[in-house]
PDB file of C-alpha atoms in Angstrom:
ATOM      1  CA  MET A   1      40.629  15.768  13.621  1.00 89.00           C
ATOM      2  CA  SER A   2      41.608  12.904  13.404  1.00 94.00           C
ATOM      3  CA  LEU A   3      45.419  11.928  13.127  1.00 97.00           C
ATOM      4  CA  THR A   4      47.081  11.868   9.663  1.00 97.00           C
ATOM      5  CA  ASP A   5      49.691   9.995   9.185  1.00 97.00           C
ATOM      6  CA  LYS A   6      52.320  12.274   9.452  1.00 97.00           C
ATOM      7  CA  ASP A   7      50.414  13.467  13.014  1.00 97.00           C
ATOM      8  CA  LYS A   8      50.795   9.695  14.246  1.00 98.00           C
ATOM      9  CA  ALA A   9      54.407   9.069  13.352  1.00 98.00           C
ATOM     10  CA  ALA A  10      54.651  12.474  14.787  1.00 98.00           C
ATOM     11  CA  VAL A  11      53.704  11.209  18.785  1.00 98.00           C
ATOM     12  CA  LYS A  12      55.533   8.430  18.327  1.00 98.00           C
ATOM     13  CA  ALA A  13      58.244   9.795  17.485  1.00 98.00           C
ATOM     14  CA  LEU A  14      57.859  12.545  20.715  1.00 98.00           C
ATOM     15  CA  TRP A  15      56.932   9.611  22.521  1.00 98.00           C
ATOM     16  CA  THR A  16      60.170   6.858  22.380  1.00 97.00           C
ATOM     17  CA  LYS A  17      62.080  10.116  23.561  1.00 97.00           C
ATOM     18  CA  ILE A  18      59.955  11.247  26.678  1.00 97.00           C
ATOM     19  CA  SER A  19      58.476   7.945  27.712  1.00 96.00           C
ATOM     20  CA  LYS A  20      61.365   7.122  30.173  1.00 97.00           C
ATOM     21  CA  GLY A  21      60.496  10.295  32.199  1.00 97.00           C
ATOM     22  CA  ALA A  22      56.971   9.607  31.319  1.00 98.00           C
ATOM     23  CA  ASP A  23      56.323   8.588  35.751  1.00 97.00           C
ATOM     24  CA  ALA A  24      58.478  12.316  36.298  1.00 98.00           C
ATOM     25  CA  ILE A  25      56.225  13.504  33.422  1.00 98.00           C
ATOM     26  CA  GLY A  26      52.749  12.583  35.149  1.00 98.00           C
ATOM     27  CA  ALA A  27      53.202  13.165  38.596  1.00 98.00           C
ATOM     28  CA  ASP A  28      54.490  16.475  37.555  1.00 98.00           C
ATOM     29  CA  ALA A  29      51.567  17.279  36.276  1.00 98.00           C
ATOM     30  CA  LEU A  30      48.792  15.362  38.281  1.00 98.00           C
ATOM     31  CA  ALA A  31      50.343  18.110  41.043  1.00 98.00           C
ATOM     32  CA  ARG A  32      50.243  21.415  38.553  1.00 98.00           C
ATOM     33  CA  MET A  33      46.823  20.493  37.780  1.00 98.00           C
ATOM     34  CA  LEU A  34      45.371  19.712  41.275  1.00 97.00           C
ATOM     35  CA  VAL A  35      47.152  23.695  42.452  1.00 97.00           C
ATOM     36  CA  VAL A  36      46.730  25.514  38.548  1.00 97.00           C
ATOM     37  CA  TYR A  37      42.937  24.049  38.616  1.00 96.00           C
ATOM     38  CA  PRO A  38      41.852  24.324  41.920  1.00 94.00           C
ATOM     39  CA  GLN A  39      38.665  22.921  40.888  1.00 93.00           C
ATOM     40  CA  THR A  40      40.177  19.734  40.027  1.00 95.00           C
ATOM     41  CA  LYS A  41      41.047  18.854  43.550  1.00 94.00           C
ATOM     42  CA  THR A  42      37.177  17.803  43.608  1.00 91.00           C
ATOM     43  CA  TYR A  43      38.110  14.528  42.699  1.00 93.00           C
ATOM     44  CA  PHE A  44      40.371  13.743  44.960  1.00 94.00           C
ATOM     45  CA  SER A  45      38.584  14.516  48.188  1.00 91.00           C
ATOM     46  CA  HIS A  46      39.866  10.727  49.157  1.00 93.00           C
ATOM     47  CA  TRP A  47      43.236  11.377  49.642  1.00 95.00           C
ATOM     48  CA  PRO A  48      45.386  12.191  53.602  1.00 94.00           C
ATOM     49  CA  ASP A  49      48.102  14.117  50.486  1.00 94.00           C
ATOM     50  CA  LEU A  50      47.483  16.924  47.534  1.00 95.00           C
ATOM     51  CA  LYS A  51      51.039  18.386  47.245  1.00 94.00           C
ATOM     52  CA  ALA A  52      53.786  18.058  44.693  1.00 93.00           C
ATOM     53  CA  GLY A  53      56.074  14.678  45.578  1.00 94.00           C
ATOM     54  CA  SER A  54      53.617  13.362  48.242  1.00 96.00           C
ATOM     55  CA  ALA A  55      52.380   9.380  47.698  1.00 96.00           C
ATOM     56  CA  PRO A  56      49.131   9.675  45.777  1.00 97.00           C
ATOM     57  CA  VAL A  57      49.768  12.094  43.572  1.00 97.00           C
ATOM     58  CA  THR A  58      53.184  10.511  43.222  1.00 97.00           C
ATOM     59  CA  LYS A  59      51.369   7.045  42.195  1.00 97.00           C
ATOM     60  CA  HIS A  60      48.197   8.104  40.405  1.00 97.00           C
ATOM     61  CA  GLY A  61      50.746   9.951  38.045  1.00 98.00           C
ATOM     62  CA  LYS A  62      52.399   6.706  37.430  1.00 98.00           C
ATOM     63  CA  LYS A  63      49.110   5.117  36.569  1.00 97.00           C
ATOM     64  CA  ILE A  64      47.802   8.230  34.520  1.00 98.00           C
ATOM     65  CA  MET A  65      50.529   7.241  32.413  1.00 98.00           C
ATOM     66  CA  ALA A  66      49.825   3.878  32.094  1.00 98.00           C
ATOM     67  CA  GLY A  67      46.871   5.196  29.895  1.00 97.00           C
ATOM     68  CA  VAL A  68      48.905   7.354  28.193  1.00 98.00           C
ATOM     69  CA  ALA A  69      51.128   4.354  27.060  1.00 98.00           C
ATOM     70  CA  GLN A  70      47.917   2.141  26.450  1.00 97.00           C
ATOM     71  CA  ALA A  71      46.920   4.769  24.091  1.00 98.00           C
ATOM     72  CA  VAL A  72      50.155   5.276  21.852  1.00 98.00           C
ATOM     73  CA  ALA A  73      49.849   1.775  21.299  1.00 98.00           C
ATOM     74  CA  LYS A  74      46.517   1.436  20.393  1.00 97.00           C
ATOM     75  CA  ILE A  75      46.576   5.044  18.155  1.00 98.00           C
ATOM     76  CA  ASP A  76      45.156   3.627  15.508  1.00 97.00           C
ATOM     77  CA  ASP A  77      42.132   3.158  16.986  1.00 97.00           C
ATOM     78  CA  LEU A  78      42.133   4.548  20.040  1.00 97.00           C
ATOM     79  CA  SER A  79      38.192   3.998  20.541  1.00 95.00           C
ATOM     80  CA  SER A  80      38.145   0.411  20.748  1.00 96.00           C
ATOM     81  CA  GLY A  81      41.233   1.459  22.472  1.00 96.00           C
ATOM     82  CA  LEU A  82      41.222   3.134  25.286  1.00 97.00           C
ATOM     83  CA  LEU A  83      37.093   1.351  26.157  1.00 97.00           C
ATOM     84  CA  ASP A  84      38.054  -0.352  29.385  1.00 97.00           C
ATOM     85  CA  LEU A  85      39.620   3.308  30.309  1.00 97.00           C
ATOM     86  CA  SER A  86      35.539   4.919  29.260  1.00 96.00           C
ATOM     87  CA  GLU A  87      34.018   2.574  30.736  1.00 96.00           C
ATOM     88  CA  LEU A  88      36.178   3.410  34.531  1.00 96.00           C
ATOM     89  CA  HIS A  89      35.567   6.723  33.472  1.00 95.00           C
ATOM     90  CA  ALA A  90      32.117   7.311  33.071  1.00 94.00           C
ATOM     91  CA  PHE A  91      30.460   4.948  35.485  1.00 93.00           C
ATOM     92  CA  GLN A  92      33.122   5.045  38.351  1.00 93.00           C
ATOM     93  CA  LEU A  93      34.884   8.398  38.852  1.00 93.00           C
ATOM     94  CA  ARG A  94      32.518   9.738  35.791  1.00 92.00           C
ATOM     95  CA  VAL A  95      35.017  12.758  35.407  1.00 93.00           C
ATOM     96  CA  ASP A  96      33.377  16.153  33.890  1.00 92.00           C
ATOM     97  CA  PRO A  97      35.354  15.028  30.538  1.00 93.00           C
ATOM     98  CA  ALA A  98      36.424  18.910  30.249  1.00 93.00           C
ATOM     99  CA  ASN A  99      38.791  17.538  33.855  1.00 95.00           C
ATOM    100  CA  PHE A 100      40.578  15.933  29.955  1.00 96.00           C
ATOM    101  CA  LYS A 101      41.600  18.865  28.063  1.00 97.00           C
ATOM    102  CA  THR A 102      42.779  20.811  32.162  1.00 97.00           C
ATOM    103  CA  LEU A 103      45.511  17.785  32.501  1.00 98.00           C
ATOM    104  CA  GLY A 104      45.867  17.340  28.523  1.00 98.00           C
ATOM    105  CA  HIS A 105      47.507  20.947  28.773  1.00 98.00           C
ATOM    106  CA  CYS A 106      49.759  20.978  31.765  1.00 98.00           C
ATOM    107  CA  LEU A 107      50.537  17.782  30.276  1.00 98.00           C
ATOM    108  CA  GLN A 108      51.964  20.022  27.244  1.00 98.00           C
ATOM    109  CA  VAL A 109      53.410  21.823  29.236  1.00 98.00           C
ATOM    110  CA  VAL A 110      55.244  19.785  31.882  1.00 98.00           C
ATOM    111  CA  ILE A 111      56.881  17.866  28.956  1.00 98.00           C
ATOM    112  CA  ALA A 112      57.413  21.490  27.200  1.00 98.00           C
ATOM    113  CA  THR A 113      59.533  22.340  30.905  1.00 98.00           C
ATOM    114  CA  MET A 114      61.842  19.084  30.800  1.00 98.00           C
ATOM    115  CA  TYR A 115      61.308  18.416  26.566  1.00 98.00           C
ATOM    116  CA  PRO A 116      62.020  21.966  25.709  1.00 97.00           C
ATOM    117  CA  ASN A 117      64.323  21.249  22.379  1.00 97.00           C
ATOM    118  CA  GLU A 118      61.794  17.680  20.897  1.00 97.00           C
ATOM    119  CA  PHE A 119      58.548  19.514  22.172  1.00 98.00           C
ATOM    120  CA  THR A 120      58.919  21.883  18.980  1.00 98.00           C
ATOM    121  CA  PRO A 121      55.869  23.594  17.165  1.00 98.00           C
ATOM    122  CA  GLU A 122      55.300  20.499  15.397  1.00 97.00           C
ATOM    123  CA  ALA A 123      55.266  18.235  17.821  1.00 98.00           C
ATOM    124  CA  ASN A 124      53.197  19.971  19.385  1.00 98.00           C
ATOM    125  CA  VAL A 125      50.354  19.997  17.110  1.00 98.00           C
ATOM    126  CA  ALA A 126      50.449  16.896  16.698  1.00 98.00           C
ATOM    127  CA  LEU A 127      50.444  15.746  20.530  1.00 98.00           C
ATOM    128  CA  ASP A 128      48.056  18.616  20.950  1.00 98.00           C
ATOM    129  CA  LYS A 129      45.693  16.572  18.363  1.00 98.00           C
ATOM    130  CA  PHE A 130      46.247  13.503  19.820  1.00 98.00           C
ATOM    131  CA  LEU A 131      45.412  14.418  23.465  1.00 98.00           C
ATOM    132  CA  SER A 132      42.699  15.322  22.032  1.00 98.00           C
ATOM    133  CA  ASN A 133      41.480  12.914  20.574  1.00 98.00           C
ATOM    134  CA  LEU A 134      42.647  10.613  23.682  1.00 98.00           C
ATOM    135  CA  ALA A 135      39.877  12.432  24.979  1.00 97.00           C
ATOM    136  CA  LEU A 136      37.481  12.302  22.628  1.00 97.00           C
ATOM    137  CA  ALA A 137      37.705   8.558  22.798  1.00 97.00           C
ATOM    138  CA  LEU A 138      38.338   8.146  26.513  1.00 97.00           C
ATOM    139  CA  SER A 139      34.065  10.050  26.534  1.00 96.00           C
ATOM    140  CA  GLU A 140      32.684   7.609  24.417  1.00 95.00           C
ATOM    141  CA  ARG A 141      30.472   5.843  27.289  1.00 94.00           C
ATOM    142  CA  TYR A 142      29.498   8.979  29.058  1.00 94.00           C
ATOM    143  CA  ARG A 143      25.940   8.990  27.572  1.00 93.00           C
TER     144      ARG A 143
ATOM    145  CA  MET B   1      39.072  44.322  41.234  1.00 81.00           C
ATOM    146  CA  VAL B   2      41.176  41.327  41.601  1.00 93.00           C
ATOM    147  CA  LYS B   3      43.080  40.662  44.251  1.00 96.00           C
ATOM    148  CA  TRP B   4      47.149  40.092  43.859  1.00 98.00           C
ATOM    149  CA  THR B   5      49.679  38.390  46.389  1.00 98.00           C
ATOM    150  CA  ASP B   6      52.437  38.528  47.375  1.00 98.00           C
ATOM    151  CA  PHE B   7      53.852  36.217  45.497  1.00 98.00           C
ATOM    152  CA  GLU B   8      52.066  36.722  42.580  1.00 98.00           C
ATOM    153  CA  ARG B   9      52.604  40.175  41.484  1.00 98.00           C
ATOM    154  CA  ALA B  10      56.756  38.944  42.081  1.00 98.00           C
ATOM    155  CA  THR B  11      56.308  35.801  40.424  1.00 98.00           C
ATOM    156  CA  ILE B  12      54.071  37.731  36.970  1.00 98.00           C
ATOM    157  CA  GLN B  13      58.079  40.704  36.679  1.00 98.00           C
ATOM    158  CA  ASP B  14      59.772  37.580  37.393  1.00 97.00           C
ATOM    159  CA  ILE B  15      58.923  36.240  34.787  1.00 97.00           C
ATOM    160  CA  PHE B  16      58.373  39.591  33.025  1.00 97.00           C
ATOM    161  CA  SER B  17      62.113  40.701  33.394  1.00 96.00           C
ATOM    162  CA  LYS B  18      64.036  37.690  33.241  1.00 94.00           C
ATOM    163  CA  ILE B  19      62.378  37.018  29.067  1.00 94.00           C
ATOM    164  CA  ASP B  20      63.830  38.192  26.227  1.00 94.00           C
ATOM    165  CA  TYR B  21      61.113  40.032  24.052  1.00 94.00           C
ATOM    166  CA  GLY B  22      61.721  39.096  20.447  1.00 95.00           C
ATOM    167  CA  VAL B  23      61.688  35.881  21.762  1.00 97.00           C
ATOM    168  CA  ILE B  24      59.053  34.975  23.838  1.00 97.00           C
ATOM    169  CA  GLY B  25      56.193  36.736  21.285  1.00 97.00           C
ATOM    170  CA  PRO B  26      56.869  35.428  17.679  1.00 98.00           C
ATOM    171  CA  ALA B  27      57.299  31.877  19.221  1.00 98.00           C
ATOM    172  CA  ALA B  28      55.089  31.369  20.343  1.00 98.00           C
ATOM    173  CA  LEU B  29      52.399  34.079  18.380  1.00 98.00           C
ATOM    174  CA  SER B  30      53.687  31.436  15.917  1.00 98.00           C
ATOM    175  CA  ARG B  31      52.947  28.178  17.845  1.00 98.00           C
ATOM    176  CA  CYS B  32      49.389  29.387  17.724  1.00 98.00           C
ATOM    177  CA  LEU B  33      49.346  29.606  14.127  1.00 97.00           C
ATOM    178  CA  ILE B  34      51.246  26.250  14.354  1.00 97.00           C
ATOM    179  CA  VAL B  35      49.161  24.396  16.336  1.00 97.00           C
ATOM    180  CA  TYR B  36      45.650  25.920  15.950  1.00 95.00           C
ATOM    181  CA  PRO B  37      45.611  26.445  11.771  1.00 94.00           C
ATOM    182  CA  TRP B  38      42.382  28.132  12.474  1.00 93.00           C
ATOM    183  CA  THR B  39      43.865  31.676  13.979  1.00 94.00           C
ATOM    184  CA  GLN B  40      45.561  32.368  10.434  1.00 95.00           C
ATOM    185  CA  ARG B  41      42.519  33.317   9.334  1.00 92.00           C
ATOM    186  CA  TYR B  42      43.441  37.338  10.984  1.00 93.00           C
ATOM    187  CA  PHE B  43      46.663  37.554   9.169  1.00 95.00           C
ATOM    188  CA  GLY B  44      46.180  37.006   5.819  1.00 92.00           C
ATOM    189  CA  GLY B  45      48.440  39.578   4.522  1.00 95.00           C
ATOM    190  CA  PHE B  46      51.378  38.180   6.062  1.00 96.00           C
ATOM    191  CA  GLY B  47      51.837  35.709   3.064  1.00 96.00           C
ATOM    192  CA  ASN B  48      53.570  32.672   3.447  1.00 95.00           C
ATOM    193  CA  LEU B  49      52.013  30.196   5.969  1.00 96.00           C
ATOM    194  CA  TYR B  50      52.193  26.734   4.487  1.00 94.00           C
ATOM    195  CA  ASN B  51      53.904  25.287   6.523  1.00 95.00           C
ATOM    196  CA  ALA B  52      55.280  24.954   9.890  1.00 96.00           C
ATOM    197  CA  ALA B  53      58.745  25.686   8.630  1.00 97.00           C
ATOM    198  CA  ALA B  54      56.452  28.888   6.615  1.00 97.00           C
ATOM    199  CA  ILE B  55      55.740  30.690   9.705  1.00 98.00           C
ATOM    200  CA  THR B  56      58.322  30.271  11.824  1.00 97.00           C
ATOM    201  CA  SER B  57      60.974  31.654   9.346  1.00 97.00           C
ATOM    202  CA  ASN B  58      57.866  34.368   8.910  1.00 97.00           C
ATOM    203  CA  PRO B  59      59.155  38.138   8.984  1.00 97.00           C
ATOM    204  CA  LYS B  60      55.876  39.700   9.780  1.00 97.00           C
ATOM    205  CA  VAL B  61      54.526  36.834  12.066  1.00 98.00           C
ATOM    206  CA  ALA B  62      58.101  37.846  13.337  1.00 97.00           C
ATOM    207  CA  ALA B  63      57.212  41.818  14.040  1.00 97.00           C
ATOM    208  CA  HIS B  64      53.439  41.122  15.373  1.00 97.00           C
ATOM    209  CA  GLY B  65      55.209  38.149  18.007  1.00 97.00           C
ATOM    210  CA  LYS B  66      56.523  41.472  19.486  1.00 97.00           C
ATOM    211  CA  VAL B  67      53.596  43.518  19.331  1.00 96.00           C
ATOM    212  CA  VAL B  68      52.081  41.491  21.190  1.00 96.00           C
ATOM    213  CA  ILE B  69      54.111  40.788  23.890  1.00 97.00           C
ATOM    214  CA  ALA B  70      54.966  44.683  24.343  1.00 96.00           C
ATOM    215  CA  GLY B  71      50.932  44.195  24.945  1.00 96.00           C
ATOM    216  CA  LEU B  72      51.749  42.262  27.316  1.00 97.00           C
ATOM    217  CA  GLU B  73      53.986  45.169  28.846  1.00 97.00           C
ATOM    218  CA  LYS B  74      50.886  47.443  29.592  1.00 96.00           C
ATOM    219  CA  ALA B  75      49.385  44.548  31.875  1.00 97.00           C
ATOM    220  CA  VAL B  76      52.024  44.115  33.481  1.00 98.00           C
ATOM    221  CA  LYS B  77      53.080  46.933  34.573  1.00 97.00           C
ATOM    222  CA  ASN B  78      49.241  48.219  35.561  1.00 97.00           C
ATOM    223  CA  MET B  79      48.428  44.695  37.527  1.00 97.00           C
ATOM    224  CA  ASP B  80      46.406  46.547  39.614  1.00 97.00           C
ATOM    225  CA  ASP B  81      43.854  47.529  36.738  1.00 96.00           C
ATOM    226  CA  ILE B  82      44.584  45.106  33.504  1.00 97.00           C
ATOM    227  CA  LYS B  83      40.708  46.158  32.872  1.00 96.00           C
ATOM    228  CA  THR B  84      41.035  49.680  32.123  1.00 96.00           C
ATOM    229  CA  ILE B  85      44.603  49.826  31.153  1.00 97.00           C
ATOM    230  CA  TYR B  86      42.985  47.578  27.979  1.00 97.00           C
ATOM    231  CA  LYS B  87      40.235  49.005  27.388  1.00 97.00           C
ATOM    232  CA  ASP B  88      40.751  50.522  23.972  1.00 97.00           C
ATOM    233  CA  LEU B  89      43.072  46.816  22.916  1.00 96.00           C
ATOM    234  CA  SER B  90      39.474  44.940  24.009  1.00 96.00           C
ATOM    235  CA  VAL B  91      37.884  48.246  21.206  1.00 96.00           C
ATOM    236  CA  LEU B  92      40.608  47.608  19.494  1.00 96.00           C
ATOM    237  CA  HIS B  93      40.159  42.965  19.330  1.00 95.00           C
ATOM    238  CA  SER B  94      36.392  43.561  18.511  1.00 93.00           C
ATOM    239  CA  GLU B  95      35.325  46.610  16.227  1.00 93.00           C
ATOM    240  CA  LYS B  96      37.925  46.156  14.253  1.00 93.00           C
ATOM    241  CA  LEU B  97      40.028  43.327  13.889  1.00 93.00           C
ATOM    242  CA  GLN B  98      36.745  40.938  14.243  1.00 92.00           C
ATOM    243  CA  VAL B  99      38.945  38.296  16.984  1.00 94.00           C
ATOM    244  CA  ASP B 100      36.458  35.928  18.261  1.00 92.00           C
ATOM    245  CA  PRO B 101      38.328  36.287  21.805  1.00 93.00           C
ATOM    246  CA  ASP B 102      37.868  31.984  22.365  1.00 92.00           C
ATOM    247  CA  ASN B 103      41.676  32.543  20.235  1.00 94.00           C
ATOM    248  CA  PHE B 104      43.152  34.501  23.436  1.00 96.00           C
ATOM    249  CA  ASN B 105      43.374  31.436  25.568  1.00 96.00           C
ATOM    250  CA  LEU B 106      44.363  29.807  22.443  1.00 96.00           C
ATOM    251  CA  LEU B 107      47.424  31.943  22.343  1.00 98.00           C
ATOM    252  CA  ALA B 108      47.805  32.656  25.800  1.00 98.00           C
ATOM    253  CA  ASP B 109      47.658  28.385  26.649  1.00 98.00           C
ATOM    254  CA  CYS B 110      51.589  28.224  23.664  1.00 98.00           C
ATOM    255  CA  LEU B 111      52.340  31.348  25.778  1.00 98.00           C
ATOM    256  CA  THR B 112      52.716  29.370  29.011  1.00 98.00           C
ATOM    257  CA  ILE B 113      54.517  26.411  26.659  1.00 98.00           C
ATOM    258  CA  VAL B 114      56.822  28.321  25.608  1.00 98.00           C
ATOM    259  CA  VAL B 115      57.263  30.337  29.235  1.00 98.00           C
ATOM    260  CA  ALA B 116      57.308  26.515  30.466  1.00 98.00           C
ATOM    261  CA  GLY B 117      60.586  25.389  27.778  1.00 97.00           C
ATOM    262  CA  GLN B 118      62.235  28.962  28.448  1.00 96.00           C
ATOM    263  CA  MET B 119      61.990  28.763  33.005  1.00 97.00           C
ATOM    264  CA  GLY B 120      62.052  24.710  32.570  1.00 97.00           C
ATOM    265  CA  ALA B 121      62.515  23.054  36.194  1.00 97.00           C
ATOM    266  CA  ALA B 122      61.792  27.231  38.181  1.00 97.00           C
ATOM    267  CA  PHE B 123      57.928  26.612  35.709  1.00 98.00           C
ATOM    268  CA  THR B 124      56.976  25.511  39.313  1.00 97.00           C
ATOM    269  CA  PRO B 125      52.895  24.747  40.262  1.00 98.00           C
ATOM    270  CA  GLU B 126      52.800  27.558  42.147  1.00 98.00           C
ATOM    271  CA  VAL B 127      54.468  30.342  39.440  1.00 98.00           C
ATOM    272  CA  HIS B 128      52.203  27.770  36.767  1.00 98.00           C
ATOM    273  CA  ALA B 129      49.360  28.557  38.355  1.00 98.00           C
ATOM    274  CA  ALA B 130      50.132  32.721  38.818  1.00 98.00           C
ATOM    275  CA  PHE B 131      50.472  32.793  35.618  1.00 98.00           C
ATOM    276  CA  GLN B 132      47.510  31.564  34.582  1.00 98.00           C
ATOM    277  CA  LYS B 133      45.936  33.019  36.475  1.00 98.00           C
ATOM    278  CA  PHE B 134      47.568  36.647  35.316  1.00 98.00           C
ATOM    279  CA  LEU B 135      46.747  35.109  31.448  1.00 98.00           C
ATOM    280  CA  ALA B 136      43.500  34.524  32.905  1.00 97.00           C
ATOM    281  CA  VAL B 137      42.251  38.771  33.903  1.00 98.00           C
ATOM    282  CA  VAL B 138      44.465  39.950  30.467  1.00 98.00           C
ATOM    283  CA  VAL B 139      41.751  37.965  27.939  1.00 97.00           C
ATOM    284  CA  ALA B 140      39.255  38.261  30.827  1.00 97.00           C
ATOM    285  CA  SER B 141      40.110  42.064  30.373  1.00 97.00           C
ATOM    286  CA  LEU B 142      40.702  41.614  26.254  1.00 97.00           C
ATOM    287  CA  ARG B 143      36.561  40.207  26.231  1.00 95.00           C
ATOM    288  CA  LYS B 144      35.414  42.661  28.137  1.00 95.00           C
ATOM    289  CA  GLN B 145      34.097  45.300  25.244  1.00 93.00           C
ATOM    290  CA  TYR B 146      32.966  42.705  23.709  1.00 92.00           C
ATOM    291  CA  TYR B 147      28.823  43.141  22.397  1.00 90.00           C
TER     292      TYR B 147
END
């Protein structure tokens, strides 16, 4: 399910509208994932506080969205564009790739709550495809 | 036997008392058909599903969206025994409609996004978790009679 030119245009158009709120989106999506899918907390046992609004969650949400921004910029070649991030996740973080889908879903829910008019079904399908391809690129170096 | 906390029970009742069934049902189903187009395989008799605009304005999709949400209401009214209440629906989906049960999760995800869009900031992580749990029970009950 690779990205068509139409998909890429839709993702870039949506990103233009939401990128100013990226930090808030990232923080909410991460906090939400930790609550809705508690098994994901296992990756953050080193954090003193996992609650929404806490310092570690806010800071990390920002980091995640910087990664998403990198992916939007490299949308024409996600596998090479995200190679450094893939190596990080594969060799150091060793996050089970199934969780990429989980976080992707949470990101979309947050975007729906914050930008209901912009997150039309057409924008939804393009973003869902993009996040799936992003996840695949992140998994590139795992084995 | 599923154990619901007071918060979860109240949250589910609250969500379903506030949403407009006539809007949410059709919106969730049409979004599912658009975002996951392979789900259209089950709706061959619905006429024009050619693009997002056609799907969104298709009267059969809208009517069926209302049927789906009416089915969910049954679960909302019987939260303590969804498995039993859904026995016939599960047999229907398995034997007559022959729907791949993985599709239930796709529709559940779209419903979550539509409800989230409606509720905005009120769709907090805790409310989201309760809604997710409810849908997980619904999906498990719908899968139960497949063999």
